[in-house]
Coordinates of N, CA, C and O in Angstrom, one line a residue:
X404 N 69.3 93.5 -40.6 CA 70.7 93.8 -39.6 C 71.8 93.8 -40.3 O 72.0 92.8 -41.2
X405 N 72.3 95.1 -40.5 CA 73.7 95.0 -41.1 C 74.7 93.8 -40.4 O 74.6 93.6 -39.5
X406 N 75.6 93.6 -41.8 CA 76.4 92.1 -41.3 C 78.0 93.0 -41.1 O 77.7 94.1 -41.1
X407 N 79.0 92.2 -41.3 CA 80.2 92.7 -41.4 C 80.0 93.1 -42.6 O 80.2 93.1 -44.0
X408 N 81.3 94.5 -42.4 CA 81.6 95.4 -44.1 C 83.0 95.3 -44.4 O 84.0 94.9 -43.6
X409 N 82.7 95.2 -45.6 CA 84.0 95.1 -46.4 C 84.3 96.5 -47.4 O 83.6 97.2 -47.8
X410 N 85.8 96.9 -47.1 CA 85.9 98.1 -48.1 C 86.1 97.6 -49.3 O 86.8 96.9 -49.6
X411 N 85.3 98.2 -50.4 CA 85.4 97.6 -51.8 C 86.2 98.5 -52.8 O 86.9 98.0 -53.7
X412 N 86.0 99.6 -52.6 CA 86.7 101.0 -52.9 C 87.3 102.0 -52.4 O 86.3 102.4 -51.3
X413 N 88.3 102.8 -52.7 CA 88.6 104.2 -51.8 C 89.8 104.4 -53.1 O 90.1 104.5 -53.7
X414 N 89.4 105.9 -52.7 CA 89.8 107.1 -53.6 C 90.3 108.3 -52.6 O 89.5 108.7 -52.0
X415 N 91.6 108.7 -52.8 CA 91.9 109.9 -52.3 C 92.4 110.9 -52.8 O 92.7 111.0 -54.0
X416 N 91.5 112.5 -52.9 CA 92.1 113.4 -54.1 C 93.2 114.3 -53.1 O 92.3 115.0 -51.9
X417 N 94.3 114.4 -53.7 CA 94.9 115.6 -52.8 C 95.1 116.8 -53.6 O 95.7 116.6 -54.6
X418 N 94.5 118.1 -53.4 CA 94.9 119.4 -54.1 C 94.7 118.9 -55.2 O 95.5 119.4 -56.1
X419 N 93.5 118.1 -55.8 CA 92.6 117.9 -57.2 C 93.7 116.7 -58.1 O 93.4 116.7 -58.6
X420 N 94.5 116.0 -57.2 CA 95.3 115.0 -58.2 C 94.8 113.7 -57.0 O 95.0 113.5 -55.9
X421 N 94.1 112.4 -57.9 CA 93.4 111.5 -57.3 C 94.5 110.3 -57.2 O 95.6 110.2 -58.0
X422 N 94.5 109.7 -55.8 CA 95.4 108.8 -55.6 C 94.4 107.6 -55.1 O 93.7 107.7 -54.5
X423 N 94.6 106.5 -56.0 CA 93.9 105.3 -55.4 C 94.6 103.9 -55.2 O 94.4 103.5 -54.3
X424 N 95.4 103.5 -56.0 CA 95.7 102.2 -55.9 C 97.1 102.4 -55.2 O 97.8 101.4 -54.7
X425 N 98.0 103.6 -55.1 CA 98.9 104.0 -54.0 C 98.9 103.9 -52.9 O 99.4 103.8 -51.8
X426 N 97.6 103.5 -52.3 CA 97.0 104.1 -50.5 C 97.3 103.0 -50.1 O 96.7 101.7 -50.6
X427 N 97.9 102.6 -48.9 CA 97.9 101.6 -48.1 C 97.1 101.7 -47.2 O 96.3 100.9 -46.5
X428 N 97.2 103.1 -46.4 CA 95.6 103.3 -45.4 C 95.8 104.9 -45.1 O 96.7 105.5 -45.7
X429 N 94.7 104.9 -44.6 CA 94.5 106.2 -44.1 C 93.7 106.4 -42.9 O 92.9 105.7 -42.3
X430 N 93.8 107.3 -41.7 CA 93.0 107.5 -40.9 C 93.3 109.2 -40.1 O 93.7 109.8 -40.6
X431 N 91.8 109.6 -39.6 CA 91.5 110.9 -39.1 C 91.1 110.6 -37.7 O 90.5 109.5 -37.3
X432 N 91.3 111.3 -36.7 CA 90.7 111.5 -35.6 C 89.5 112.0 -35.5 O 89.5 113.2 -36.0
X433 N 88.2 111.4 -35.3 CA 87.3 112.4 -35.0 C 87.0 113.2 -34.3 O 87.9 113.4 -33.1
X434 N 86.7 114.3 -34.5 CA 86.3 115.6 -33.3 C 86.0 115.1 -32.2 O 84.6 114.3 -32.1
X435 N 86.5 115.5 -31.4 CA 86.3 115.3 -29.4 C 86.4 116.3 -28.9 O 87.2 116.7 -29.0
X436 N 85.0 116.6 -28.0 CA 84.9 117.7 -27.1 C 86.2 117.8 -26.1 O 86.2 116.0 -25.7
X437 N 86.4 118.5 -25.6 CA 87.2 118.6 -24.8 C 86.6 119.3 -23.5 O 85.7 120.2 -23.7
X438 N 86.3 119.0 -22.5 CA 86.2 119.5 -21.1 C 87.0 119.9 -20.1 O 88.4 119.4 -20.1
X439 N 86.9 120.6 -19.2 CA 87.3 121.3 -18.0 C 87.0 121.2 -17.0 O 85.4 120.7 -16.8
X440 N 87.6 121.1 -15.8 CA 86.8 120.5 -14.4 C 86.2 122.1 -13.8 O 87.0 123.1 -14.1
X441 N 85.1 121.7 -13.5 CA 84.5 123.1 -12.7 C 84.9 122.9 -11.2 O 85.0 121.9 -10.6
X442 N 85.3 124.3 -10.9 CA 85.8 124.2 -9.4 C 84.9 124.8 -8.4 O 83.8 125.2 -8.8
X443 N 85.2 125.3 -7.3 CA 84.3 126.2 -6.4 C 83.4 125.4 -5.6 O 82.4 126.2 -5.2
X444 N 83.1 124.1 -5.9 CA 81.9 123.4 -5.1 C 82.6 122.2 -4.1 O 83.4 121.7 -5.2
X445 N 81.4 121.6 -3.4 CA 81.8 120.9 -3.0 C 81.7 119.2 -3.8 O 82.5 118.2 -3.7
X446 N 80.7 119.5 -5.1 CA 80.7 118.4 -5.5 C 81.3 119.0 -7.0 O 80.7 119.8 -7.4
X447 N 82.2 118.0 -7.5 CA 82.8 118.7 -9.1 C 82.1 118.1 -10.3 O 80.8 117.8 -9.9
X448 N 82.6 118.9 -11.2 CA 81.7 118.9 -12.5 C 82.8 118.9 -13.6 O 83.9 119.4 -13.9
X449 N 82.3 118.6 -14.9 CA 83.1 119.2 -16.1 C 81.9 120.1 -17.1 O 80.7 120.1 -16.6
X450 N 82.7 120.9 -17.8 CA 82.1 121.9 -18.5 C 82.7 121.6 -20.1 O 84.0 121.6 -20.1
X451 N 82.2 121.8 -21.0 CA 82.5 122.0 -22.3 C 83.2 123.2 -22.7 O 83.1 124.0 -22.3
X452 N 84.9 122.9 -23.0 CA 85.5 123.9 -23.0 C 86.1 124.0 -24.7 O 86.9 124.8 -25.2
X453 N 85.8 123.1 -25.7 CA 86.2 123.2 -26.8 C 86.2 121.9 -27.5 O 85.8 120.8 -27.2
X454 N 87.1 121.9 -28.6 CA 87.3 120.4 -29.3 C 88.6 120.2 -29.4 O 89.5 121.2 -29.7
X455 N 89.3 119.2 -29.2 CA 90.5 118.3 -28.9 C 91.1 119.1 -30.6 O 90.0 118.7 -31.6
X456 N 92.5 119.1 -31.0 CA 93.0 119.3 -32.0 C 92.7 118.1 -33.2 O 92.9 116.9 -32.5
X457 N 92.4 118.4 -34.3 CA 92.4 117.3 -35.4 C 93.4 117.2 -35.9 O 94.2 117.5 -36.4
X458 N 93.3 115.6 -36.6 CA 94.3 115.4 -37.3 C 93.9 114.0 -38.1 O 93.4 113.4 -38.0
X459 N 95.3 114.0 -39.3 CA 94.8 112.9 -40.0 C 95.8 112.3 -40.9 O 97.1 113.0 -40.4
X460 N 95.9 110.9 -41.3 CA 97.3 110.4 -42.0 C 96.7 109.7 -43.1 O 96.0 109.0 -42.9
X461 N 98.0 110.2 -43.8 CA 97.7 108.8 -45.4 C 99.0 108.2 -45.5 O 100.3 109.0 -45.6
X462 N 98.7 107.1 -45.5 CA 100.0 106.2 -45.9 C 100.0 105.6 -47.4 O 99.1 104.7 -47.8
X463 N 100.9 105.8 -48.4 CA 100.8 105.5 -49.5 C 102.1 104.8 -50.1 O 103.1 105.2 -49.2
X464 N 102.4 104.1 -51.3 CA 103.5 104.1 -51.9 C 103.4 105.0 -53.0 O 102.7 105.1 -53.9
X465 N 104.8 105.3 -52.9 CA 105.0 106.7 -54.4 C 104.1 107.8 -54.0 O 104.1 108.4 -55.1
X466 N 103.5 107.9 -52.6 CA 103.4 109.4 -52.6 C 103.8 110.7 -52.5 O 103.3 111.7 -53.6
X467 N 104.8 110.5 -51.9 CA 105.4 111.8 -51.8 C 106.2 112.1 -53.2 O 106.2 113.2 -53.8
X468 N 107.1 111.0 -54.0 CA 107.8 111.1 -55.1 C 107.0 112.3 -56.3 O 107.1 113.4 -56.7
X469 N 105.8 111.4 -56.7 CA 104.9 112.0 -57.9 C 103.6 112.8 -57.4 O 103.6 114.2 -58.4
X470 N 103.1 113.1 -56.4 CA 102.2 113.3 -56.0 C 102.3 115.0 -55.2 O 102.3 116.0 -55.9
X471 N 103.3 115.1 -54.1 CA 103.9 116.4 -53.4 C 104.4 116.7 -54.2 O 104.7 118.4 -54.2
X472 N 105.8 116.4 -54.7 CA 106.5 117.3 -55.4 C 106.0 118.0 -56.6 O 106.5 119.2 -57.2
X473 N 104.9 117.2 -57.3 CA 104.6 117.7 -58.6 C 103.7 119.0 -58.3 O 103.8 120.0 -58.9
X474 N 103.2 119.5 -56.9 CA 102.5 120.2 -56.5 C 103.1 120.9 -55.8 O 102.7 122.0 -55.0
X475 N 104.4 120.9 -55.3 CA 105.2 121.5 -54.7 C 105.1 121.5 -53.2 O 105.0 122.5 -52.2
X476 N 104.2 120.5 -52.5 CA 103.9 120.6 -51.1 C 105.1 120.0 -50.2 O 105.8 119.0 -50.6
X477 N 104.9 120.6 -49.2 CA 106.2 120.8 -48.1 C 105.6 120.3 -47.1 O 104.3 121.0 -46.4
X478 N 106.3 120.4 -45.8 CA 105.7 120.7 -44.3 C 105.5 121.9 -44.2 O 106.1 122.8 -44.7
X479 N 104.3 122.3 -43.6 CA 103.8 123.4 -43.3 C 102.9 123.8 -44.7 O 102.1 125.1 -44.4
X480 N 102.7 123.4 -45.7 CA 101.9 123.7 -46.8 C 100.6 123.3 -46.6 O 100.3 122.7 -46.3
X481 N 99.7 124.3 -47.0 CA 98.4 124.3 -46.9 C 97.8 123.0 -47.7 O 98.6 122.8 -48.7
X482 N 96.6 122.2 -47.3 CA 96.5 121.1 -48.1 C 94.9 120.7 -48.0 O 94.5 121.2 -47.2
X483 N 94.5 120.6 -49.0 CA 92.9 120.1 -49.2 C 92.8 118.4 -49.7 O 93.5 118.2 -50.4
X484 N 92.1 117.5 -48.8 CA 91.9 116.4 -49.1 C 90.6 115.7 -49.1 O 89.8 116.1 -48.2
X485 N 90.0 115.2 -49.9 CA 89.0 114.4 -50.2 C 89.0 112.8 -50.2 O 89.6 112.5 -50.9
X486 N 88.6 112.5 -49.2 CA 88.5 110.3 -48.9 C 87.4 110.2 -49.3 O 86.2 110.4 -49.2
X487 N 87.2 109.4 -50.4 CA 85.9 108.9 -50.7 C 85.8 107.2 -50.5 O 87.3 106.5 -51.1
X488 N 85.1 106.4 -50.0 CA 85.1 105.0 -49.9 C 83.7 104.6 -50.2 O 82.8 105.1 -49.9
X489 N 83.8 103.4 -50.9 CA 82.4 102.4 -51.1 C 82.8 101.2 -50.1 O 83.6 100.4 -50.2
X490 N 81.7 100.8 -49.1 CA 81.7 100.0 -48.3 C 80.7 98.9 -48.5 O 79.3 99.2 -49.4
X491 N 80.7 97.6 -48.7 CA 79.3 96.3 -49.2 C 79.3 95.6 -47.7 O 80.5 95.3 -47.3
X492 N 78.4 95.4 -46.9 CA 78.2 94.5 -45.8 C 77.9 92.8 -46.5 O 77.5 92.8 -47.7
X493 N 77.7 91.9 -45.7 CA 77.3 90.9 -45.8 C 76.0 90.7 -46.5 O 75.5 89.4 -47.4
X494 N 75.0 91.4 -46.2 CA 73.9 91.6 -46.8 C 73.9 91.9 -48.1 O 72.5 92.1 -48.7
X495 N 74.7 92.9 -48.7 CA 74.9 93.3 -50.0 C 74.1 94.8 -50.1 O 74.0 95.7 -50.9
X496 N 74.4 95.7 -48.4 CA 74.1 97.0 -48.7 C 75.1 97.5 -48.8 O 76.3 97.6 -48.0
X497 N 75.1 98.7 -49.7 CA 76.2 99.7 -50.0 C 76.3 100.6 -49.1 O 74.9 101.6 -49.0
X498 N 77.6 101.2 -48.8 CA 77.6 102.5 -47.9 C 78.6 103.3 -48.5 O 79.7 102.7 -49.0
X499 N 78.3 104.6 -49.0 CA 79.3 105.6 -49.3 C 79.7 106.5 -48.2 O 79.1 107.0 -47.4
X500 N 81.0 106.5 -48.1 CA 81.7 107.2 -46.9 C 82.6 108.4 -47.3 O 83.5 108.0 -48.4
X501 N 82.6 109.9 -47.4 CA 83.1 110.8 -47.6 C 83.5 111.3 -46.4 O 83.2 111.7 -45.6
X502 N 85.2 112.4 -46.3 CA 85.6 112.6 -45.6 C 85.9 113.9 -46.2 O 87.3 113.5 -47.3
X503 N 86.2 115.4 -46.1 CA 86.8 116.4 -46.4 C 87.4 117.0 -45.2 O 87.3 117.2 -44.1
X504 N 88.9 117.4 -45.8 CA 89.6 117.7 -44.5 C 90.4 119.2 -45.2 O 91.0 118.9 -46.6
X505 N 90.6 120.4 -44.9 CA 91.6 121.2 -44.9 C 92.6 121.3 -43.8 O 92.0 121.1 -42.4
X506 N 93.7 121.7 -44.1 CA 94.8 121.7 -42.9 C 96.3 122.3 -43.7 O 96.0 122.7 -44.5
X507 N 97.1 121.5 -42.8 CA 98.4 122.1 -43.1 C 98.9 120.6 -42.9 O 98.6 119.9 -42.0
X508 N 100.2 120.2 -43.8 CA 100.9 119.5 -43.8 C 101.8 119.3 -42.2 O 103.0 120.4 -42.4
X509 N 102.0 118.7 -41.7 CA 102.7 118.5 -40.5 C 103.7 118.3 -41.1 O 105.2 118.7 -40.5
X510 N 104.1 116.7 -41.3 CA 105.1 116.2 -41.7 C 105.1 115.2 -42.8 O 104.1 114.8 -43.3
X511 N 106.1 114.9 -43.7 CA 106.3 114.0 -44.3 C 107.0 113.2 -44.4 O 108.3 113.4 -44.3
X512 N 107.1 112.0 -44.1 CA 108.1 110.9 -43.9 C 108.0 109.5 -44.9 O 107.4 109.3 -45.4
X513 N 108.7 108.9 -45.0 CA 109.5 107.8 -45.9 C 110.1 106.5 -45.1 O 111.0 107.2 -44.9
X514 N 109.6 105.7 -45.2 CA 110.3 104.5 -44.7 C 111.4 104.1 -45.3 O 111.9 104.2 -46.5
X515 N 112.1 103.3 -44.7 CA 113.4 102.9 -45.1 C 113.1 101.9 -46.3 O 112.1 101.4 -46.6
X516 N 114.1 102.0 -47.3 CA 113.7 101.0 -48.5 C 114.1 99.8 -48.5 O 115.4 99.2 -47.9
X517 N 113.6 99.0 -49.1 CA 113.6 97.6 -49.1 C 113.9 97.3 -50.5 O 113.4 97.5 -51.3
X518 N 115.1 96.5 -50.9 CA 115.3 96.4 -52.5 C 114.2 95.3 -52.7 O 113.5 94.4 -52.3
X519 N 113.9 96.0 -54.2 CA 112.5 95.3 -54.9 C 110.9 95.8 -54.1 O 110.3 95.3 -54.9
X520 N 111.2 96.9 -53.6 CA 110.0 97.5 -53.1 C 110.0 98.7 -53.3 O 110.7 99.7 -52.7
X521 N 108.7 99.2 -53.2 CA 108.4 100.6 -53.2 C 108.3 101.2 -51.7 O 108.0 100.0 -50.6
X522 N 109.0 102.2 -51.4 CA 108.8 102.5 -50.0 C 107.7 103.3 -49.9 O 106.7 103.6 -50.6
X523 N 107.4 103.4 -48.4 CA 106.0 103.8 -48.2 C 106.1 105.4 -47.8 O 107.0 105.6 -46.8
X524 N 105.4 106.0 -48.1 CA 105.2 107.4 -47.9 C 104.0 108.0 -46.8 O 102.8 107.3 -46.9
X525 N 104.1 108.4 -45.6 CA 103.5 109.1 -44.8 C 103.2 110.6 -44.7 O 104.2 111.2 -44.5
X526 N 101.9 110.9 -44.9 CA 101.6 112.2 -44.9 C 100.8 112.7 -43.6 O 99.9 111.9 -43.6
X527 N 101.5 113.4 -42.5 CA 100.5 113.6 -41.7 C 100.2 115.0 -41.6 O 100.9 116.3 -42.1
X528 N 98.9 115.2 -41.2 CA 98.3 116.4 -41.6 C 97.6 117.0 -40.4 O 97.1 116.3 -39.2
X529 N 98.1 118.6 -40.1 CA 97.0 119.0 -38.7 C 96.0 120.0 -39.6 O 96.2 120.6 -40.5
X530 N 94.8 119.5 -38.8 CA 93.5 119.8 -39.8 C 93.0 121.2 -38.9 O 92.9 121.3 -37.8
X531 N 92.3 121.8 -39.9 CA 91.4 123.0 -39.6 C 90.1 122.7 -39.6 O 89.4 123.2 -39.0
X532 N 89.6 121.7 -40.6 CA 88.2 121.5 -40.7 C 88.5 119.9 -41.2 O 89.1 119.6 -41.9
X533 N 87.1 119.6 -41.0 CA 87.0 118.4 -40.7 C 85.6 117.7 -41.0 O 84.9 118.2 -40.5
X534 N 85.1 117.0 -42.3 CA 83.8 116.8 -42.3 C 83.5 115.3 -42.7 O 84.2 115.0 -43.8
X535 N 82.6 114.6 -42.5 CA 82.4 113.4 -42.7 C 81.1 113.3 -43.4 O 79.9 113.6 -42.3
X536 N 80.7 112.8 -44.3 CA 79.2 112.5 -44.6 C 79.2 111.1 -44.8 O 80.0 109.9 -45.1
X537 N 78.1 110.1 -44.3 CA 77.9 108.7 -44.3 C 76.6 108.5 -45.4 O 75.4 109.1 -44.6
X538 N 76.7 107.9 -46.4 CA 75.1 107.9 -47.2 C 74.9 109.5 -47.4 O 73.6 109.7 -47.6
X539 N 75.5 110.3 -47.8 CA 75.0 112.0 -47.6 C 74.5 112.4 -46.5 O 74.6 113.6 -46.5
X540 N 74.5 111.9 -45.5 CA 74.0 112.7 -44.3 C 75.4 112.8 -43.8 O 76.0 111.8 -43.4
X541 N 75.6 114.1 -43.1 CA 76.6 114.5 -42.5 C 76.8 114.1 -40.9 O 75.9 113.9 -40.0
X542 N 77.7 113.3 -40.3 CA 78.1 113.3 -39.2 C 78.8 114.0 -38.8 O 78.7 113.8 -37.3
X543 N 79.7 114.8 -38.9 CA 80.1 115.7 -38.3 C 80.9 116.8 -39.5 O 81.0 116.4 -40.4
X544 N 81.0 118.1 -38.7 CA 81.5 119.0 -39.6 C 82.4 120.4 -38.3 O 81.3 120.4 -37.5
X545 N 83.4 120.2 -38.1 CA 84.0 121.0 -37.3 C 85.0 122.2 -38.3 O 85.7 121.2 -39.0
X546 N 85.0 123.2 -38.3 CA 85.7 124.2 -38.9 C 86.5 125.2 -37.9 O 85.5 125.4 -37.1
X547 N 87.6 125.1 -37.8 CA 88.3 126.0 -36.4 C 88.3 127.5 -37.0 O 87.9 128.2 -36.1
X548 N 88.6 127.9 -38.2 CA 88.8 129.2 -38.8 C 86.9 129.2 -38.9 O 86.8 130.7 -39.1
X549 N 86.2 128.8 -39.4 CA 84.8 129.4 -39.7 C 83.8 129.1 -38.5 O 82.5 129.3 -38.4
X550 N 84.5 128.7 -37.3 CA 83.4 128.7 -35.9 C 82.4 127.8 -36.0 O 81.3 128.0 -35.8
X551 N 82.5 126.6 -36.9 CA 81.5 125.3 -36.7 C 82.1 124.2 -36.0 O 82.8 124.1 -36.1
X552 N 80.9 123.9 -35.1 CA 81.3 122.5 -34.1 C 80.0 122.2 -34.1 O 79.3 122.0 -33.2
X553 N 79.9 120.8 -35.3 CA 78.7 120.0 -35.4 C 79.2 118.8 -35.1 O 79.9 118.3 -36.0
X554 N 79.4 117.9 -33.8 CA 79.7 117.0 -33.8 C 78.6 116.0 -33.6 O 78.4 114.6 -33.5
X555 N 77.8 116.0 -34.4 CA 76.8 115.3 -34.9 C 75.4 115.6 -34.1 O 74.2 114.8 -34.8
X556 N 75.3 116.5 -33.3 CA 73.8 116.7 -32.7 C 73.4 118.6 -33.2 O 72.7 118.9 -32.0
X557 N 73.9 118.9 -34.6 CA 73.6 120.3 -34.8 C 75.0 120.9 -34.2 O 75.9 120.7 -33.4
X558 N 74.9 122.4 -35.1 CA 76.2 123.3 -34.5 C 75.6 123.6 -33.7 O 75.0 124.7 -32.9
X559 N 77.1 123.8 -32.5 CA 77.2 124.2 -31.1 C 77.2 125.5 -31.0 O 76.8 126.1 -29.8
X560 N 78.1 126.2 -32.3 CA 78.2 127.5 -32.0 C 77.4 128.3 -32.9 O 77.8 129.4 -33.1
X561 N 76.6 128.1 -33.7 CA 75.5 128.7 -34.2 C 75.2 129.9 -33.6 O 75.0 131.1 -33.8
X562 N 74.3 129.9 -32.4 CA 73.8 130.6 -31.4 C 75.1 132.1 -30.8 O 74.8 133.1 -31.0
X563 N 76.1 131.4 -30.9 CA 77.3 132.4 -30.6 C 77.9 132.8 -31.5 O 78.1 134.1 -31.4
X564 N 77.7 132.7 -32.8 CA 78.1 133.3 -34.1 C 77.2 134.3 -34.4 O 77.7 135.5 -34.5
X565 N 75.9 134.0 -33.7 CA 74.8 135.2 -34.3 C 74.9 136.0 -32.9 O 74.9 137.4 -33.1
X566 N 75.6 136.0 -31.9 CA 75.4 136.5 -30.6 C 76.7 137.8 -31.2 O 76.6 138.9 -30.5
X567 N 77.6 137.5 -31.9 CA 78.7 138.3 -32.5 C 78.8 138.7 -33.6 O 79.6 139.5 -34.1
X568 N 77.4 138.7 -34.2 CA 77.2 139.1 -35.6 C 77.9 138.3 -37.0 O 78.5 138.8 -37.9
X569 N 78.4 137.3 -36.8 CA 78.7 136.2 -37.7 C 77.8 135.8 -38.1 O 76.9 135.5 -37.7
X570 N 77.6 135.0 -39.6 CA 76.6 134.4 -40.4 C 75.6 133.6 -39.4 O 75.6 133.1 -38.7

């Protein structure tokens, strides 16, 4: 049985530029289904109405100055991000995790500077697509533009795409 996990290494590629040692933290919101309330009956219920907005955040030291300015990225710019991690548990089991994001930069923020320390840069993203693989097995894949909605149990929109003549 797997024990406690430790992140051994991480790497983020932002529009083809790798960032590794500068990363302080990152996070993404896993796609989550949105429901609406069913009316018109004595007994209430819920129905799936979509997927909540997806977002991600990268916090790094020195991210804005050399990565984003180099490629001309600012708020509203499209961005592609690949997050790769390697974890190991206390039993020596190694796990590879990858997330793929495409979307737009919502905001870029820089923390207040402290003399003798690098400022932290925060890149907030609004995602159109989010995909996560754990040891090569897809955990989720949601793409707003391609109408793909796989929350882990298969693509919920596949039969609907066929019904309207999409792939």
